[in-house]
Every structure is written in C-alpha cells, then in structure tokens.
Coordinates of C-alpha atoms in Angstrom, one line a residue:
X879 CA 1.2 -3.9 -11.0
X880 CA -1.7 -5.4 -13.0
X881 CA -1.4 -6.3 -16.6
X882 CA -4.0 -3.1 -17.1
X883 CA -2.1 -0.6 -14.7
X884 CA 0.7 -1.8 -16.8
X885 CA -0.9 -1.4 -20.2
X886 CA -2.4 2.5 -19.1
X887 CA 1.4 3.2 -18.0
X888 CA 2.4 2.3 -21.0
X889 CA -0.2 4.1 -23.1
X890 CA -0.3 7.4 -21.1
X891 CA 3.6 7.2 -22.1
X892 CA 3.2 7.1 -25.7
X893 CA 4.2 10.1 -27.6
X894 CA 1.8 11.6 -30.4
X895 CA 3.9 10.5 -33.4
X896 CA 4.1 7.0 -31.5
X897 CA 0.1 7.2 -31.0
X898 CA -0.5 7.9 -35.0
X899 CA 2.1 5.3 -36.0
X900 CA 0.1 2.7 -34.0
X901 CA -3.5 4.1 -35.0
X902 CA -1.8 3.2 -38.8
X903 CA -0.2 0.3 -38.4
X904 CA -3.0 -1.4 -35.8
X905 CA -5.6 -0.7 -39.3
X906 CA -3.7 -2.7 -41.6
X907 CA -3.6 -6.0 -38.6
X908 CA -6.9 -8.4 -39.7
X909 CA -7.7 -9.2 -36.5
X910 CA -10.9 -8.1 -34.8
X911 CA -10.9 -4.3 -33.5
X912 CA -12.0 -5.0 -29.9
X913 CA -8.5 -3.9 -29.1
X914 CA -8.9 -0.6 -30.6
X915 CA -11.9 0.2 -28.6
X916 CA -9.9 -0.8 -25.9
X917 CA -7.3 1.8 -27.0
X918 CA -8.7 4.5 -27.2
X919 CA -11.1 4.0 -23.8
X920 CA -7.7 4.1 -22.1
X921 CA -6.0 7.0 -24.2
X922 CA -9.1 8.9 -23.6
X923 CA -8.4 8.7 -19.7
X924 CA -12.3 9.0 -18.9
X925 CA -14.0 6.0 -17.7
X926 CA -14.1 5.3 -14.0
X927 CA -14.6 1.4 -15.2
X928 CA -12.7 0.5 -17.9
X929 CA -13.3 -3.2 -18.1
X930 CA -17.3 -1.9 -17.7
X931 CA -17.0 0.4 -20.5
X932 CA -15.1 -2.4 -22.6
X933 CA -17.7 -5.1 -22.2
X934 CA -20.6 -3.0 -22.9
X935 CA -19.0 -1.9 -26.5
X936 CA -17.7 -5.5 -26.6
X937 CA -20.1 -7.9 -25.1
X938 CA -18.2 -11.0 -27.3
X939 CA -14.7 -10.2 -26.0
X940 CA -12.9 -11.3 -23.4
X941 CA -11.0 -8.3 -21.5
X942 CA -8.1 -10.5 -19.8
X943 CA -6.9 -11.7 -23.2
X944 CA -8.0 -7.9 -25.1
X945 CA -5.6 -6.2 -22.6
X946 CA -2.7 -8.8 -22.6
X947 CA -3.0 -8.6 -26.6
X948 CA -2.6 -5.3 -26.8
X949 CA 0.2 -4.9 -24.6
X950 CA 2.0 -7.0 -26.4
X951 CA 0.9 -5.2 -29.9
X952 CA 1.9 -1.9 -28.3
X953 CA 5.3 -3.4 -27.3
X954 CA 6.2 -4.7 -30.4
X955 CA 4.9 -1.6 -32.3
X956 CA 7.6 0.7 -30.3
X957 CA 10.5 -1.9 -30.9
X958 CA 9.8 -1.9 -35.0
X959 CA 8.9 2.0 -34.7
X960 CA 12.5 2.9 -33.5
X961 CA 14.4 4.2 -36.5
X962 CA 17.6 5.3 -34.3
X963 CA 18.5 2.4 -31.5
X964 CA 20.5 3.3 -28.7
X965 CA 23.7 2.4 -28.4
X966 CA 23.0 -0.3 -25.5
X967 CA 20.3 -1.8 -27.6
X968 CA 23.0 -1.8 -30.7
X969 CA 25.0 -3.4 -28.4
X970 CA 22.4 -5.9 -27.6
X971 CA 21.6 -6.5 -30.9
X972 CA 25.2 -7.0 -32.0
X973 CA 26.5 -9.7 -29.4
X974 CA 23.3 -11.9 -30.5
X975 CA 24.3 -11.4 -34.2
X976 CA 28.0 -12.4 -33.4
X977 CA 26.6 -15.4 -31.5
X978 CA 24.3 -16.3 -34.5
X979 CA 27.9 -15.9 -36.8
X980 CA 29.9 -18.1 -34.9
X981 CA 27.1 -20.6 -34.3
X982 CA 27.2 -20.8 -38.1
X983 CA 30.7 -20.8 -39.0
X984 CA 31.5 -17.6 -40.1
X985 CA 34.2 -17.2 -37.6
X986 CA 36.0 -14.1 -39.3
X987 CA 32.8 -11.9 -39.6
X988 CA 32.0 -12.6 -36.0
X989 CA 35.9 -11.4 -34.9
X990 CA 35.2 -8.2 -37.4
X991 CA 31.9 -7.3 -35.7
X992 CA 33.3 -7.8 -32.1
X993 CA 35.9 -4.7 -33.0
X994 CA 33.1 -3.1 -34.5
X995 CA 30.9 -3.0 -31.2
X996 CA 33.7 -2.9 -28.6
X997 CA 34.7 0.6 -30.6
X998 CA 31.6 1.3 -29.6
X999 CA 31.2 0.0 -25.9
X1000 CA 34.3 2.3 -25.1
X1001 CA 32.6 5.8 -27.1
X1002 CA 29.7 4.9 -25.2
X1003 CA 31.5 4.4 -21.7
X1004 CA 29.5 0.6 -21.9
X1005 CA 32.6 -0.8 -20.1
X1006 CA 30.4 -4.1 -19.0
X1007 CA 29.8 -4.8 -22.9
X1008 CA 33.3 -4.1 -23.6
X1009 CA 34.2 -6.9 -21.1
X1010 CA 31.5 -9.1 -22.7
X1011 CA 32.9 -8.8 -26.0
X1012 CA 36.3 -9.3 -24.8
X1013 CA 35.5 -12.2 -22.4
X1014 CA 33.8 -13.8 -25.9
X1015 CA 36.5 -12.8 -28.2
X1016 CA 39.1 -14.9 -25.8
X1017 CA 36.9 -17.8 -25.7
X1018 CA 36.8 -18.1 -29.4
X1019 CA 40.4 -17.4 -30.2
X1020 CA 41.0 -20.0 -27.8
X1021 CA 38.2 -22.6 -29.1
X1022 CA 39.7 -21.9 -32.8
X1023 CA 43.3 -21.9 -31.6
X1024 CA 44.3 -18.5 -31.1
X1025 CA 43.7 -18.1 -35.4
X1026 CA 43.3 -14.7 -35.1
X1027 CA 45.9 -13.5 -32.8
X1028 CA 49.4 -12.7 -34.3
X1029 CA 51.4 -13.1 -31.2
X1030 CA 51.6 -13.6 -27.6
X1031 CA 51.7 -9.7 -27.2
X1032 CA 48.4 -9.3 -28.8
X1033 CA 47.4 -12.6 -26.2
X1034 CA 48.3 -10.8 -23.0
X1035 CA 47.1 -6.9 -24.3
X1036 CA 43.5 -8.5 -24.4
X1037 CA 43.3 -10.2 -21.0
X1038 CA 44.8 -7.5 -19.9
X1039 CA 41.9 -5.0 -21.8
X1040 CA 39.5 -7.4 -20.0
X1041 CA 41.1 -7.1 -16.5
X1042 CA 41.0 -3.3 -16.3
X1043 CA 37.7 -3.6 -17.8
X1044 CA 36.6 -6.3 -14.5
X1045 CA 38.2 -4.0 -12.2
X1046 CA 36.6 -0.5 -13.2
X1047 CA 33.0 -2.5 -13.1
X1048 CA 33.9 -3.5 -9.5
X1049 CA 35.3 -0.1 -8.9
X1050 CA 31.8 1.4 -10.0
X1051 CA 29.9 -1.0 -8.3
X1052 CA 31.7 0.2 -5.0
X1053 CA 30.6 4.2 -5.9
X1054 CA 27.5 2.7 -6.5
X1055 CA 27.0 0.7 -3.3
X1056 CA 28.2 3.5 -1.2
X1057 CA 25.3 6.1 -2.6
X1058 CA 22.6 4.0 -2.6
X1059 CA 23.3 3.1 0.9
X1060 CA 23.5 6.5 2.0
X1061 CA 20.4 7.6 -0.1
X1062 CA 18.5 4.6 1.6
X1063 CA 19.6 5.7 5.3
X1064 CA 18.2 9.2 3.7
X1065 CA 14.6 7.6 2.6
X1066 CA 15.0 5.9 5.6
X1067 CA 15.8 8.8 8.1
X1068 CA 15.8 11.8 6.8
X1069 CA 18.2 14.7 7.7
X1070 CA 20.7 14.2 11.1
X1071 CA 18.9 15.6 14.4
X1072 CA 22.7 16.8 15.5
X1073 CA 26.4 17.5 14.6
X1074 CA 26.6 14.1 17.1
X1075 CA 24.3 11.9 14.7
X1076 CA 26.6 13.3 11.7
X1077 CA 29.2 11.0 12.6
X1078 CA 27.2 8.3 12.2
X1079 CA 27.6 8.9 8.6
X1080 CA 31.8 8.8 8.8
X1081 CA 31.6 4.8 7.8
X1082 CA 30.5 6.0 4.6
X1083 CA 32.3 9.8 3.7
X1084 CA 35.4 8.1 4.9
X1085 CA 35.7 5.3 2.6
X1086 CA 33.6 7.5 -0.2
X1087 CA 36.8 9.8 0.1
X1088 CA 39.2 6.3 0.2
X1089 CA 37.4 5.9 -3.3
X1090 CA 37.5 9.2 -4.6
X1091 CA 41.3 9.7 -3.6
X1092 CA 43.0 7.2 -5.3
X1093 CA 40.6 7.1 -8.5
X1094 CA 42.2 4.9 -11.1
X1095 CA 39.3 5.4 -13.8
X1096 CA 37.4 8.4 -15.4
X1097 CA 33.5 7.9 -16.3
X1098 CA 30.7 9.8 -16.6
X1099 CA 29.1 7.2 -14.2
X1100 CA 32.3 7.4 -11.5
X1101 CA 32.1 11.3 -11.4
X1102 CA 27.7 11.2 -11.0
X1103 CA 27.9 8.9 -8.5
X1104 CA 30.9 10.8 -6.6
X1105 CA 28.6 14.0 -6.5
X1106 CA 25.2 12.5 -6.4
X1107 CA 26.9 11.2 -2.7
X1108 CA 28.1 15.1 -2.2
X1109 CA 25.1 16.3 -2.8
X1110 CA 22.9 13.7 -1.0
X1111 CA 25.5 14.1 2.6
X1112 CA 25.1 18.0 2.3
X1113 CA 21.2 17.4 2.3
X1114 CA 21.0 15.0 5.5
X1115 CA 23.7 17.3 7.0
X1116 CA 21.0 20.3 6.6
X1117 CA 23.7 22.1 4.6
X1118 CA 21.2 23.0 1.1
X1119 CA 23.5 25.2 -0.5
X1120 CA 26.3 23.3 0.1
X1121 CA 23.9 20.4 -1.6
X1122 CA 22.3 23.2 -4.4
X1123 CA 26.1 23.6 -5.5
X1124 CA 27.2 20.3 -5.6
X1125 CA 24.0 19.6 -8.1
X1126 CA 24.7 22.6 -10.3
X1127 CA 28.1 21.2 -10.8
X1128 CA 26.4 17.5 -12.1
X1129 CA 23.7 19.6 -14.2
X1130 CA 27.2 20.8 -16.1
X1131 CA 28.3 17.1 -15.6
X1132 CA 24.9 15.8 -17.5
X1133 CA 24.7 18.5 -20.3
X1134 CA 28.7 17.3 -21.2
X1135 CA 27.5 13.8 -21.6
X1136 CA 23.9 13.9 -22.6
X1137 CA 24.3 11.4 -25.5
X1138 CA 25.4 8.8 -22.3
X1139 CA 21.9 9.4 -20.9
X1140 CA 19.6 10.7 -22.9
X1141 CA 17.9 6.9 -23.5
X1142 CA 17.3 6.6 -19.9
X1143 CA 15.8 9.7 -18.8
X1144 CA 14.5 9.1 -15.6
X1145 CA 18.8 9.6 -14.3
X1146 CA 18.3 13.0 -15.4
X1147 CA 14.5 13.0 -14.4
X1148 CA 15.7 12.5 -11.0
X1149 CA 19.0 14.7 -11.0
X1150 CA 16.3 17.9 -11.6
X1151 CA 14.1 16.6 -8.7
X1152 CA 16.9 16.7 -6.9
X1153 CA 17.8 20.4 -7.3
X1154 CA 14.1 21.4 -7.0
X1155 CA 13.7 20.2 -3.8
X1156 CA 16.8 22.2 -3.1
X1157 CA 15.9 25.3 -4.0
X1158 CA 12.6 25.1 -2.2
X1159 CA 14.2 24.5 0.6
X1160 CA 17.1 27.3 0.2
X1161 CA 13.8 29.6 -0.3
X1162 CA 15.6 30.0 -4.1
X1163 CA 12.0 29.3 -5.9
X1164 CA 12.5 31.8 -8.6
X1165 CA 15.0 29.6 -9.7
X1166 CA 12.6 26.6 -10.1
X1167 CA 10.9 27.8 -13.6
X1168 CA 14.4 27.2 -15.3
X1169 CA 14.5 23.8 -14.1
X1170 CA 11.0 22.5 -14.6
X1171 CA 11.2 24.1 -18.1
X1172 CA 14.1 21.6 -19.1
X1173 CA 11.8 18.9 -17.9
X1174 CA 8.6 20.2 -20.0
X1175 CA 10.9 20.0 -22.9
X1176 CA 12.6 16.7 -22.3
X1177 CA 8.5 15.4 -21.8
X1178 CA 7.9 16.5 -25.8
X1179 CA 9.9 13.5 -26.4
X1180 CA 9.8 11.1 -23.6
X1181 CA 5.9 11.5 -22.0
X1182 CA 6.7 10.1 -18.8
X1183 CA 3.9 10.4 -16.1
X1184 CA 6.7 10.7 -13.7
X1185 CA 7.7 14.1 -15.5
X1186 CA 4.4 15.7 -14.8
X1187 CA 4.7 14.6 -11.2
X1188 CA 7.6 16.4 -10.7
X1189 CA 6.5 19.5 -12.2
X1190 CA 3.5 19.6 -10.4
X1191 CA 5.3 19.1 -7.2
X1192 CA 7.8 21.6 -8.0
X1193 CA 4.7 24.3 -9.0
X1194 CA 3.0 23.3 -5.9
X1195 CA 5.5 23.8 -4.0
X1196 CA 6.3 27.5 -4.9
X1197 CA 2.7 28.3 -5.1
X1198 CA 3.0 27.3 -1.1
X1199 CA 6.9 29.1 -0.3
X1200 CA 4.6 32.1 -2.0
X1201 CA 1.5 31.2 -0.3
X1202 CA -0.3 31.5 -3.7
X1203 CA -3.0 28.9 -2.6
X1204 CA -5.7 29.8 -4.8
X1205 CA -3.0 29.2 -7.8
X1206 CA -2.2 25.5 -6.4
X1207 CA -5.9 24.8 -6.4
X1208 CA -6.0 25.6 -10.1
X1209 CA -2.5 23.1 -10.8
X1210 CA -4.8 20.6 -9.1
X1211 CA -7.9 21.0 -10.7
X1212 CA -7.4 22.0 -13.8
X1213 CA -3.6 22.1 -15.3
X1214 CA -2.7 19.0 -13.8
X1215 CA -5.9 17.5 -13.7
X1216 CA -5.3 14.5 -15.6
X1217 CA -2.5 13.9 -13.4
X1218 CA -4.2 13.6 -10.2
X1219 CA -6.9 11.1 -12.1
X1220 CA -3.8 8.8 -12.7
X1221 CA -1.8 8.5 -9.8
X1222 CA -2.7 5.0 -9.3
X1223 CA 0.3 4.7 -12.4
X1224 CA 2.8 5.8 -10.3
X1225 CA 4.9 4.4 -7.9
X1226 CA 4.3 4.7 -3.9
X1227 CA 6.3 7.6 -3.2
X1228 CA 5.9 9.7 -5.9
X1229 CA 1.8 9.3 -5.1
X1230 CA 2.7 10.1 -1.5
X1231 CA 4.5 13.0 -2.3
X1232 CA 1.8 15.0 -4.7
X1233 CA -1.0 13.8 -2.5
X1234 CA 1.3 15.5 0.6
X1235 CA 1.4 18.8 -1.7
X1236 CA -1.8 19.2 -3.1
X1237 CA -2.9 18.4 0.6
X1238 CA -0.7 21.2 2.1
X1239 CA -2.6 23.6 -0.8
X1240 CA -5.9 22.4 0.4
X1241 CA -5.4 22.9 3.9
X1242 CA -3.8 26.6 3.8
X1243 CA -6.8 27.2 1.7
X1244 CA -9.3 26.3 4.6
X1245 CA -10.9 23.4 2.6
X1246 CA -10.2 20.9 5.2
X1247 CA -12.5 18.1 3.5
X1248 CA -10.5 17.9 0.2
X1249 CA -7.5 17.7 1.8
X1250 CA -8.6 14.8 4.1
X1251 CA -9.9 13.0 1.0
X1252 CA -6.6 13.0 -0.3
X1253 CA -4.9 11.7 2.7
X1254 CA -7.1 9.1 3.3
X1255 CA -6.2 7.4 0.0
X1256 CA -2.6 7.4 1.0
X1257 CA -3.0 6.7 4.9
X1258 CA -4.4 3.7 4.3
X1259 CA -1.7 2.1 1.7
X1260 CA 1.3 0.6 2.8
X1261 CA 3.7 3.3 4.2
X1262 CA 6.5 3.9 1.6
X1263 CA 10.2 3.2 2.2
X1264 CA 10.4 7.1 2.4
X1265 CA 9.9 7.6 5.9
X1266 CA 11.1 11.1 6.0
X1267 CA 7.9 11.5 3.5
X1268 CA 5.5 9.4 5.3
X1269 CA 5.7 11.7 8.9
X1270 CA 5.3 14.8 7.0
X1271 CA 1.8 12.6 5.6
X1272 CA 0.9 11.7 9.1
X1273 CA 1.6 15.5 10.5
X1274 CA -1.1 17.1 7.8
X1275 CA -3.5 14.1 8.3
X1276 CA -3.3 15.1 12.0
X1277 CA -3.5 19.3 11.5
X1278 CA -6.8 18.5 9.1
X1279 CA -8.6 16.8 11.7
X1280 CA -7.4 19.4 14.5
X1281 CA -9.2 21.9 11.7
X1282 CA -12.1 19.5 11.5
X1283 CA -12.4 19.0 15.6
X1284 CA -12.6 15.4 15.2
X1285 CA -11.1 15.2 18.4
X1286 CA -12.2 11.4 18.5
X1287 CA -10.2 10.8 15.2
X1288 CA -6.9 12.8 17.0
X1289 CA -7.0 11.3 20.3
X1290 CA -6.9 7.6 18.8
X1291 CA -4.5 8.3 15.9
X1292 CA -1.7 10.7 18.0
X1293 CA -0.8 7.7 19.5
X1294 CA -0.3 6.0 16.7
X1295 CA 2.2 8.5 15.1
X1296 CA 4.3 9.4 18.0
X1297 CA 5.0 5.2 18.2
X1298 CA 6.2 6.3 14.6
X1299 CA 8.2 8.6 15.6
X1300 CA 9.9 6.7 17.8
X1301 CA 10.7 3.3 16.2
X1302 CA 11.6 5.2 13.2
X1303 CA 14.0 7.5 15.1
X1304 CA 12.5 10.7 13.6
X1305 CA 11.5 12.2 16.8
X1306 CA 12.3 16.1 16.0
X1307 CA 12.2 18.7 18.4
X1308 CA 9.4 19.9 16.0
X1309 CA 7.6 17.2 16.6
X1310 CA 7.8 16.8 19.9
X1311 CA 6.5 20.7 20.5
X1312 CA 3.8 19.6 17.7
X1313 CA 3.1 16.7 19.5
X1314 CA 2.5 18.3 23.0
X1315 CA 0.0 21.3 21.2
X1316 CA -2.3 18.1 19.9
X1317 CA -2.5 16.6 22.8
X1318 CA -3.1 19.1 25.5
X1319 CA -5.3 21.0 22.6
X1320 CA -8.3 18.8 23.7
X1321 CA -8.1 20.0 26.6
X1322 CA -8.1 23.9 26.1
X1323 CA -11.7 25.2 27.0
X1324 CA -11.5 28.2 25.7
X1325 CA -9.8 30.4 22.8
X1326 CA -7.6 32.2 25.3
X1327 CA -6.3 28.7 26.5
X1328 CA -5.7 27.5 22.7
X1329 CA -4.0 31.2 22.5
X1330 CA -1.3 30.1 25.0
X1331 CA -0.7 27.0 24.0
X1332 CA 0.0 28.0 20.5
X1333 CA 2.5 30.4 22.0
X1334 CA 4.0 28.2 23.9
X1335 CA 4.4 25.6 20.7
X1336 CA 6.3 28.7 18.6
X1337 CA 8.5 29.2 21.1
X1338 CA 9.9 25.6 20.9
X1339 CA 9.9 25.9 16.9
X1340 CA 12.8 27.5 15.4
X1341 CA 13.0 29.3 11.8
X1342 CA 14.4 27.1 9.2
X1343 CA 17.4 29.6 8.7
X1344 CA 18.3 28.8 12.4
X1345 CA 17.3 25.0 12.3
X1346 CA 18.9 23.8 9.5
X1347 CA 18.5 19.9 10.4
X1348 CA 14.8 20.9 10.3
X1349 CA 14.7 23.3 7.2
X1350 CA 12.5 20.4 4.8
X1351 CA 9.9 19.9 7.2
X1352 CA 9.4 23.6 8.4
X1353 CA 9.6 24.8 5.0
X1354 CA 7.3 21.9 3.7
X1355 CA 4.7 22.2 6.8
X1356 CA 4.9 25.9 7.2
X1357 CA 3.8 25.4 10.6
X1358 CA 5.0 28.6 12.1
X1359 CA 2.7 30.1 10.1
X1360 CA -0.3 27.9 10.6
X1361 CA 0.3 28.7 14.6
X1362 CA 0.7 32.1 14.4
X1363 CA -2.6 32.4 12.4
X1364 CA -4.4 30.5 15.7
X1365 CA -3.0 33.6 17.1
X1366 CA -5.2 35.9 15.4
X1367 CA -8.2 33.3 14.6
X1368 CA -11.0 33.7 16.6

C-alpha cells in the first residue's frame, strides 16, 4: 500500500471527536498549513486527483514529504489523544519502564512494577506478557543474586509459573495452527464436492479433537479458536446450521469477554461476518438486521471502512435472497456511496466480494453495463487467495456478457475459466451444467433452441436445500432463477 492509500485509510478511520481533537491541536503546530489542505482534501473524499488538487492550492509544497508529514502527525496525535490505554499497550508501556528502572538502579521498584503488570497479564489472559515478565524477573534475581527471593520454594514456584505459561502459548499456537490451516484449505477450496472429499479433512478434526480432549488450560482464546474450527468444518461440510449454531454459541463466548477484545475489533468484525454469511445462506435473512446493527454501533466508536463493507454486503445480500433489486441499487448509489468510491482502501478480498454483490444487483436489474464496469476493475487485479470468491467473480463476468451477446468476449474467456476450474479443483456439478449452457449457447439459432438448452441446464442444477455442498454458490448466483427467467424471455 502507498504512503497515501495508507494515510486516506487512516483518515477515513478517524472518529469525529478524533477529527476535532486534530483540527485543534494541528492549529496550535507553527508549521506551514499545507498539511491541513491536504487534510481536509482527503477527509472530504471528493477529488478524483488528490496530488492534482494539492499542488494547485499549494504550488510551493512538495506532496511526497506533505503526505509522509502528516501521517506521522496523525499518528502521533492518536497515541497522545488516548486517555484510556489498553491493557496490551499498558503492558507495553510497563516492561519498557521496568527496563528503564533496572537500567538505572532502582532494582526494587522494577521487582514492584513486574507484580504490578503480571497481575495484570493474567486478568487480561496476556499469558505471553506474563511469561515475559517472568522470564525477566528470573534474569534479574539471578544477575542480583536471587536478593529478592526468600527461598528455594519461591525459586522453583516461578520457573514453574513460567513453564506452564511456555506451554499454554505452545498449546494455543497448536489451536491456532490447526484453524488457520483449515480456513486456508476453505479460502482455498471452498466447500467439499462429497461425503468422500470430507475425509480429507480427518488429518485435522482428528487431532483438533486430540486437542480439545485432553485440554489442560481455559482461555478465551483456546475456547474461540476451538469453535471458530467448529464452525468453519460445518461450513465446508455444507452443514450451515450446524455452522449458524456453533457461531451463536461464540457470539455468547465474545459478549462474556468483551473487555479481552474490544481493542482489536476486527476479531469480532469478523466473528459477525461470519454468522452473516450463515444466515444468508440458511435463507435466515430476517435475522441479519440484529447482527449488522451490533456492527453499526461498534462503527460509532471504531470507523473502520471494513465495517461498512460488511454491512453493505450483508444488505446486499438480502436485498438479493428478497430479490429487492431496485433497493440494492439505492445501497450502491446512494447509502453506501462513499463506500464504493473507496474500495481501493480495502484489502483484495473484501473489494472482490462487494464488487461480486453490487454486480449480482446490477445484473438481476437488467443493467448489464454497470455490472461489467465493476467486474472489469476486479478481473483484471491479481486473483485473491479466496478462490471460492474469485469463481463466483468469473461466473457473473461470464453471465453479463451472455446478457450483452458478446459472444467474441465468451468464446475466448470460457476457456479460460473452466482451466480455473480445474487446476483449482472447484469443478462443481454446477459448473459443469453452467459450463455446457455457455458453450453450446453460441450455437442455438433460435429462441426455442436457447429454450431447451436452458431446460436441460435446470435439470442438472439442484435446489440448495437438496445440494447442500453447493448451497453458497446457488444462493449467491441465483442461477435457477436467472434460467428459468430465459424460459419465459422472449
């Protein structure tokens, strides 16, 4: 990401109270103001050219070192403007002071502040800073011969504090591993095609089970990771509600310990993504407005770009299970607006995923042309690691044109998305019927020969209550009813 990418993140991230705290405090700095007019071009979110825009209200500046100064302003602005530190940054904050103490001599002060903060470590389940601290308090009492330590008993209790505190770090990291190698097979993958291609998946459950069996520790971290892999198996297993469950169960799990999280939202950012896309695709989107309200309320304090993505994906998405198209069209255009003229901030897949959406609302409202705009700024990038995301992409980009009769655009880029298919080992039954209707459409000469072959492509598709391996992508691509409606289209 560019230093100005960077630097309209971070902006488009600042809260209002954060915004008039730096408005005050950037009046009483000396320096010229070139870096206000900077500001508020950026803040403003209008200008198509922003180093343009800058240079013709600036002519004397330079914009390279404008935009690195006031990242760095803006930077230090938020670390002064914190009145309440989290308890990691305490943490932080604290080992450097009890360095600085020992460094100058104060040996007893430093011993009283390590209690102090690895009182806190353990309230705050910070078991890695509560093995710093001890690892640091036995390399002092030993460098100042043991002064502080009354007898061997006290000796052996504290490596023994610091072993248990080793082996529940390496216990985590195990949980850890296990999910994020199963969520990347997901990203990866997608769901299973079969019960067979389920047992692929025993390498993990088995040893996640291992794990979870003969549990020695209790964390709020051991017990997410435990059901994030649940819920994340039940989803590539097609089994929704069995997923849908599992996360209800860790939404109880995050509003016990919300003082753990509540400094990193995007954990629980992603936790509500999570059941979203669950309901939508147990056909539960009444459900959804509970959700996405917990989000719009955890956005009045952290205004994360990545928040409004997933509401808008989550209101997109129910405007199509509804088929309330013209209602999408207005979260595009207008509500989300702003949104959509700053996806360049977000990461790959996120992008991907509202340009997907708002592409599946143009093209079930006819207008083929704005939903191949949108594709084509995504087609074009480098695929993200979410492959199960980037076929669905490559589907749409194919209907539009079929809607579009550029049959000169289909017949070169089929090929090019059933070689996907294939080296990716996504290769559907969907697909394949989908596959056969684009390529023998070319060749229907009449309606009553595109007729039949859309009947014969529904009777290979299933319902997503009967194909539950399938259930995302049916739901997501409605395709059963964009064929039946080339039933009835003349």
């Amino acid at each position: 990401m560019s230093n100005l990418s960077s630097l309209s993140q971070l902006i488009h991230a600042l809260s209002k109270a954060e915004k008039r705290s730096f408005s005050q405090y950037a009046a009483l700095q000396q320096r010229g103001k070139s870096y206000l007019s900077l500001y508020e071009i950026i803040r403003k979110g209008k200008s198509a050219d922003i180093e343009r825009d800058f240079m013709l209200a600036n002519p004397d500046s330079d914009f390279v070192s404008t935009v690195q100064y006031l990242r760095t302003l803006l930077i230090k602005t938020l670390l002064t403007l914190r009145n309440e530190q989290a308890d990691e940054e305490l943490l932080l904050n604290g080992i450097l002071e009890i360095k600085l103490l020992f460094r100058k001599g104060l040996i007893d002060d430093a011993f009283k502040l390590i209690t102090k903060y690895k009182a806190l470590a353990r309230k705050a389940e910070k078991f890695d800073y509560c093995m710093l601290l001890e690892k640091m308090e036995l390399q002092h009492q030993n460098w100042h011969q043991f002064d502080g330590i009354p007898d061997e008993g006290q000796l052996v209790k504290l490596q023994s504090h610091l072993r248990r505190n080793i082996q529940y770090e390496l216990n985590l990291a195990d949980h850890s591993a296990l999910f994020e190698l199963l969520y990347f097979r997901y990203l990866q993958n997608g769901n299973v095609l079969s019960d067979k291609d389920k047992d692929h998946l025993n390498d993990l459950v088995v040893t996640e089970m291992n794990l979870s069996g003969n549990q020695r520790f209790e964390s709020f971290d051991l017990n997410r990771n435990h059901l994030l892999f649940q819920s994340v198996y039940f989803m590539m297993t097609g089994d929704h509600r069995s997923s849908l469950r599992t996360y209800y169960e860790l939404d109880k799990l995050f509003g016990q310990y919300a003082h753990l999280w509540q400094d990193e939202p995007i954990v629980y950012i992603n936790h509500i993504r999570g059941i979203l896309n669950n309901l939508f695709n147990t056909q539960q989107v009444s459900e959804m407005d509970y959700f996405t309200g917990k989000l719009r309320v955890l956005s009045q304090k952290n205004p994360q770009l990545i928040i409004d993505q997933v509401i808008c994906v989550a209101e997109l998405k129910k405007s199509l299970m509804l088929r309330q198209f013209e209602k999408g069209i207005i979260l595009i255009e207008k509500e989300f607006a702003q949104l959509f003229s700053h996806t360049d901030l977000l990461v790959a897949s996120d992008k991907a995923e509202l340009s997907l959406f708002a592409g599946l609302i143009y093209f079930h409202s006819k207008q083929y042309r704005k939903s191949a705009v949108l594709l084509r700024k995504i087609i074009y990038l480098e695929p993200t690691k979410n492959n199960w995301l980037w076929k669905m992409i490559k589907w749409l980009n194919l209907l539009v044109h079929i809607e579009l009769n550029d049959y000169d655009y289909l017949q070169n880029e089929t090929g090019s998305v059933e070689r996907l298919l294939k080296k990716q080992s996504i290769y559907y039954p969907t697909d394949k019927a989908l596959m056969h209707y684009v390529k023998r459409l070319p060749l229907c000469m009449n309606r009553k020969a595109k007729v039949s072959l859309a009947k014969e492509c529904l009777t290979h598709i299933e319902s997503p209550e009967k194909n539950r391996y399938e259930i995302q992508f049916l739901n997501t691509m409605n395709i059963q009813f964009w064929l039946s409606h080339k039933l009835t289209t003349k």
